[in-house]
Amino acid sequence: IPSTTLKVEGFTLTMMGSRRGKGNLKRSLDPSTAGDASRMKNPTGSTKSLNGGRGQEITGVTLPAEGSIKGWQFGNDQTIACAQINNNYYGIQGSCPRCAFDLYKGTIITDDVAFGKDVPRIACPTCATTFSLRTGKHGPPLKRTGLAGFVGSLAKQATISDASKDAKVFVITRDAETEQVFCRDV
């Protein structure tokens, strides 16, 4: 199966096989492969203008069930954590900006009493730093006890210089008629 790797403002997608019907996606994004710059449909490289503003279509992914989170891998080193909360899909970079652990293994927080109006949030499973699924802003850590609390305190001390980094977030949408899934930058 032929594969194509595309770099689109912030993340890399590896497309397996080829599109049928509407033309080749790589050809529409990269004029150097088609030999004709006039065929390029997205000259800025931004995913915001693709597919009528819905972003890059992503295939081969399973959307998470309500209240859960899944990790998606694209290319060699790009992951996105996708969560479904109240029938809305949220996407955030797959690794914690503070400790680099997998955010899709984290805890979803929807408690607006404890965490304010910027919910839903995700808490890193290692350092317990929380990130808004809407904005990517870091917030107060999730309080843990036992071994998880001990490991979290060690991770916080080891990564204190990265404590104020925010995460990159994505808008994830699904077309109700075609079941296509789209991802774009916020």
mmCIF file of C-alpha atoms in Angstrom:
data_model
loop_
_atom_site.group_PDB
_atom_site.id
_atom_site.type_symbol
_atom_site.label_atom_id
_atom_site.label_comp_id
_atom_site.label_asym_id
_atom_site.label_seq_id
_atom_site.Cartn_x
_atom_site.Cartn_y
_atom_site.Cartn_z
ATOM 1 C CA ILE A 1 0.000 0.000 0.000
ATOM 2 C CA PRO A 2 1.514 3.356 -0.921
ATOM 3 C CA SER A 3 1.781 5.907 1.871
ATOM 4 C CA THR A 4 2.005 9.664 1.819
ATOM 5 C CA THR A 5 3.236 11.903 4.636
ATOM 6 C CA LEU A 6 2.059 15.513 4.768
ATOM 7 C CA LYS A 7 3.248 18.309 7.066
ATOM 8 C CA VAL A 8 0.319 20.661 7.770
ATOM 9 C CA GLU A 9 0.900 23.481 10.294
ATOM 10 C CA GLY A 10 1.624 21.627 13.493
ATOM 11 C CA PHE A 11 0.989 17.977 12.836
ATOM 12 C CA THR A 12 1.896 15.281 10.357
ATOM 13 C CA LEU A 13 -0.646 12.922 8.841
ATOM 14 C CA THR A 14 0.321 9.687 7.124
ATOM 15 C CA MET A 15 -2.277 8.704 4.564
ATOM 16 C CA MET A 16 -2.311 5.057 3.555
ATOM 17 C CA GLY A 17 -3.541 4.131 0.082
ATOM 18 C CA SER A 18 -5.082 6.653 -2.230
ATOM 19 C CA ARG A 19 -8.318 8.634 -2.365
ATOM 20 C CA ARG A 20 -10.770 7.701 -5.027
ATOM 21 C CA GLY A 21 -13.363 9.919 -6.625
ATOM 22 C CA LYS A 22 -12.412 13.513 -5.827
ATOM 23 C CA GLY A 23 -8.704 13.327 -6.635
ATOM 24 C CA ASN A 24 -5.535 12.852 -4.709
ATOM 25 C CA LEU A 25 -5.241 14.733 -1.377
ATOM 26 C CA LYS A 26 -1.471 15.039 -1.639
ATOM 27 C CA ARG A 27 -1.791 16.536 -5.112
ATOM 28 C CA SER A 28 -4.313 19.103 -3.873
ATOM 29 C CA LEU A 29 -2.021 20.213 -1.010
ATOM 30 C CA ASP A 30 1.433 20.040 -2.583
ATOM 31 C CA PRO A 31 1.984 21.673 -5.982
ATOM 32 C CA SER A 32 5.507 20.239 -6.298
ATOM 33 C CA THR A 33 4.150 16.698 -6.614
ATOM 34 C CA ALA A 34 1.600 17.629 -9.262
ATOM 35 C CA GLY A 35 3.887 19.964 -11.187
ATOM 36 C CA ASP A 36 1.171 22.617 -11.404
ATOM 37 C CA ALA A 37 0.930 25.342 -8.735
ATOM 38 C CA SER A 38 -2.540 26.347 -9.916
ATOM 39 C CA ARG A 39 -3.954 23.059 -8.625
ATOM 40 C CA MET A 40 -2.956 23.836 -5.045
ATOM 41 C CA LYS A 41 -6.151 24.294 -3.031
ATOM 42 C CA ASN A 42 -4.553 25.269 0.295
ATOM 43 C CA PRO A 43 -1.657 27.692 -0.313
ATOM 44 C CA THR A 44 -1.281 28.736 3.350
ATOM 45 C CA GLY A 45 -0.726 25.220 4.747
ATOM 46 C CA SER A 46 -3.379 25.878 7.405
ATOM 47 C CA THR A 47 -5.915 23.165 8.154
ATOM 48 C CA LYS A 48 -8.561 25.832 8.886
ATOM 49 C CA SER A 49 -9.412 26.365 5.221
ATOM 50 C CA LEU A 50 -9.633 22.691 4.237
ATOM 51 C CA ASN A 51 -12.996 21.003 3.588
ATOM 52 C CA GLY A 52 -15.097 24.123 3.916
ATOM 53 C CA GLY A 53 -13.428 25.193 7.174
ATOM 54 C CA ARG A 54 -13.864 21.823 8.885
ATOM 55 C CA GLY A 55 -10.143 21.022 8.632
ATOM 56 C CA GLN A 56 -8.216 17.960 7.529
ATOM 57 C CA GLU A 57 -10.262 14.794 7.062
ATOM 58 C CA ILE A 58 -8.801 11.994 9.139
ATOM 59 C CA THR A 59 -9.489 8.360 8.404
ATOM 60 C CA GLY A 60 -8.854 5.144 10.261
ATOM 61 C CA VAL A 61 -9.723 6.547 13.692
ATOM 62 C CA THR A 62 -12.383 5.491 16.141
ATOM 63 C CA LEU A 63 -14.123 8.276 18.019
ATOM 64 C CA PRO A 64 -14.264 7.908 21.809
ATOM 65 C CA ALA A 65 -17.476 7.029 23.615
ATOM 66 C CA GLU A 66 -19.170 9.648 25.779
ATOM 67 C CA GLY A 67 -17.005 10.523 28.794
ATOM 68 C CA SER A 68 -13.903 8.751 27.496
ATOM 69 C CA ILE A 69 -10.696 9.623 25.693
ATOM 70 C CA LYS A 70 -8.689 7.929 22.926
ATOM 71 C CA GLY A 71 -5.228 8.498 21.541
ATOM 72 C CA TRP A 72 -4.613 8.744 17.795
ATOM 73 C CA GLN A 73 -1.163 8.396 16.206
ATOM 74 C CA PHE A 74 -0.340 10.163 12.939
ATOM 75 C CA GLY A 75 2.965 9.657 11.202
ATOM 76 C CA ASN A 76 5.990 8.832 13.294
ATOM 77 C CA ASP A 77 5.673 11.173 16.243
ATOM 78 C CA GLN A 78 2.355 13.048 16.292
ATOM 79 C CA THR A 79 -0.408 11.979 18.638
ATOM 80 C CA ILE A 80 -3.703 13.615 19.457
ATOM 81 C CA ALA A 81 -5.874 12.802 22.450
ATOM 82 C CA CYS A 82 -9.572 13.021 21.543
ATOM 83 C CA ALA A 83 -12.298 13.145 24.193
ATOM 84 C CA GLN A 84 -16.096 13.181 23.965
ATOM 85 C CA ILE A 85 -17.896 15.170 26.632
ATOM 86 C CA ASN A 86 -21.583 16.145 26.412
ATOM 87 C CA ASN A 87 -21.693 15.059 22.752
ATOM 88 C CA ASN A 88 -18.812 17.412 21.863
ATOM 89 C CA TYR A 89 -15.414 16.205 20.648
ATOM 90 C CA TYR A 90 -12.230 17.829 21.924
ATOM 91 C CA GLY A 91 -8.705 17.289 20.648
ATOM 92 C CA ILE A 92 -5.470 18.090 22.480
ATOM 93 C CA GLN A 93 -1.842 17.277 21.763
ATOM 94 C CA GLY A 94 -1.054 13.705 22.731
ATOM 95 C CA SER A 95 1.853 14.343 25.099
ATOM 96 C CA CYS A 96 1.923 16.466 28.232
ATOM 97 C CA PRO A 97 3.863 19.712 27.658
ATOM 98 C CA ARG A 98 5.286 19.424 31.170
ATOM 99 C CA CYS A 99 6.434 15.799 31.464
ATOM 100 C CA ALA A 100 5.881 14.398 27.918
ATOM 101 C CA PHE A 101 3.693 11.518 29.115
ATOM 102 C CA ASP A 102 0.620 10.387 27.114
ATOM 103 C CA LEU A 103 -2.353 12.667 27.852
ATOM 104 C CA TYR A 104 -4.814 10.163 26.369
ATOM 105 C CA LYS A 105 -4.116 7.991 29.419
ATOM 106 C CA GLY A 106 -5.120 10.881 31.685
ATOM 107 C CA THR A 107 -8.223 11.690 33.705
ATOM 108 C CA ILE A 108 -11.090 13.757 32.280
ATOM 109 C CA ILE A 109 -12.341 16.424 34.699
ATOM 110 C CA THR A 110 -15.790 17.986 34.393
ATOM 111 C CA ASP A 111 -16.145 19.336 37.970
ATOM 112 C CA ASP A 112 -16.745 23.073 37.525
ATOM 113 C CA VAL A 113 -16.981 23.600 41.300
ATOM 114 C CA ALA A 114 -13.363 22.540 41.857
ATOM 115 C CA PHE A 115 -11.864 23.727 38.553
ATOM 116 C CA GLY A 116 -13.996 26.729 37.579
ATOM 117 C CA LYS A 117 -15.694 27.410 34.273
ATOM 118 C CA ASP A 118 -12.787 26.218 32.098
ATOM 119 C CA VAL A 119 -13.953 22.608 31.979
ATOM 120 C CA PRO A 120 -13.697 20.008 30.607
ATOM 121 C CA ARG A 121 -10.061 19.492 31.488
ATOM 122 C CA ILE A 122 -7.643 16.600 31.271
ATOM 123 C CA ALA A 123 -5.159 15.732 34.003
ATOM 124 C CA CYS A 124 -1.824 14.216 33.043
ATOM 125 C CA PRO A 125 -1.529 10.707 34.506
ATOM 126 C CA THR A 126 2.071 11.360 35.581
ATOM 127 C CA CYS A 127 2.487 14.962 36.780
ATOM 128 C CA ALA A 128 -1.259 15.650 37.405
ATOM 129 C CA THR A 129 -1.113 19.051 35.650
ATOM 130 C CA THR A 130 -4.505 19.846 34.145
ATOM 131 C CA PHE A 131 -5.137 21.319 30.697
ATOM 132 C CA SER A 132 -8.324 22.821 29.307
ATOM 133 C CA LEU A 133 -9.706 20.774 26.424
ATOM 134 C CA ARG A 134 -11.166 24.007 24.998
ATOM 135 C CA THR A 135 -8.140 26.304 25.151
ATOM 136 C CA GLY A 136 -5.123 24.162 26.092
ATOM 137 C CA LYS A 137 -4.313 26.433 29.063
ATOM 138 C CA HIS A 138 -2.598 24.740 31.986
ATOM 139 C CA GLY A 139 -4.297 24.875 35.344
ATOM 140 C CA PRO A 140 -4.157 23.575 38.892
ATOM 141 C CA PRO A 141 -2.984 20.002 39.372
ATOM 142 C CA LEU A 142 -5.373 17.198 40.166
ATOM 143 C CA LYS A 143 -4.839 16.111 43.772
ATOM 144 C CA ARG A 144 -3.938 12.431 43.949
ATOM 145 C CA THR A 145 -3.149 10.160 46.880
ATOM 146 C CA GLY A 146 -1.081 7.036 47.355
ATOM 147 C CA LEU A 147 1.472 5.907 44.779
ATOM 148 C CA ALA A 148 -0.039 8.114 42.023
ATOM 149 C CA GLY A 149 0.369 11.170 44.285
ATOM 150 C CA PHE A 150 3.961 10.226 45.121
ATOM 151 C CA VAL A 151 4.916 9.719 41.448
ATOM 152 C CA GLY A 152 3.128 12.944 40.525
ATOM 153 C CA SER A 153 5.085 14.953 43.093
ATOM 154 C CA LEU A 154 8.370 13.536 41.758
ATOM 155 C CA ALA A 155 7.359 14.375 38.183
ATOM 156 C CA LYS A 156 6.399 17.931 39.198
ATOM 157 C CA GLN A 157 9.791 18.503 40.841
ATOM 158 C CA ALA A 158 11.685 17.102 37.852
ATOM 159 C CA THR A 159 9.763 19.246 35.352
ATOM 160 C CA ILE A 160 9.386 22.495 37.303
ATOM 161 C CA SER A 161 10.859 24.568 34.440
ATOM 162 C CA ASP A 162 8.066 23.428 32.089
ATOM 163 C CA ALA A 163 5.263 24.075 34.591
ATOM 164 C CA SER A 164 3.662 26.968 32.711
ATOM 165 C CA LYS A 165 3.488 25.498 29.210
ATOM 166 C CA ASP A 166 0.096 25.241 27.516
ATOM 167 C CA ALA A 167 -1.043 22.398 25.255
ATOM 168 C CA LYS A 168 -2.081 22.698 21.614
ATOM 169 C CA VAL A 169 -5.778 22.004 21.035
ATOM 170 C CA PHE A 170 -7.713 20.957 17.959
ATOM 171 C CA VAL A 171 -11.337 21.111 16.847
ATOM 172 C CA ILE A 172 -12.651 17.620 16.081
ATOM 173 C CA THR A 173 -15.909 17.326 14.142
ATOM 174 C CA ARG A 174 -17.905 14.482 12.610
ATOM 175 C CA ASP A 175 -20.206 14.861 9.633
ATOM 176 C CA ALA A 176 -23.525 13.280 10.647
ATOM 177 C CA GLU A 177 -24.412 12.222 7.099
ATOM 178 C CA THR A 178 -21.104 10.845 5.844
ATOM 179 C CA GLU A 179 -19.540 9.869 9.202
ATOM 180 C CA GLN A 180 -16.307 11.642 8.104
ATOM 181 C CA VAL A 181 -14.077 12.934 10.919
ATOM 182 C CA PHE A 182 -12.252 16.259 10.582
ATOM 183 C CA CYS A 183 -9.483 17.891 12.613
ATOM 184 C CA ARG A 184 -8.343 21.513 12.488
ATOM 185 C CA ASP A 185 -6.231 23.919 14.493
ATOM 186 C CA VAL A 186 -8.007 26.241 16.922
#
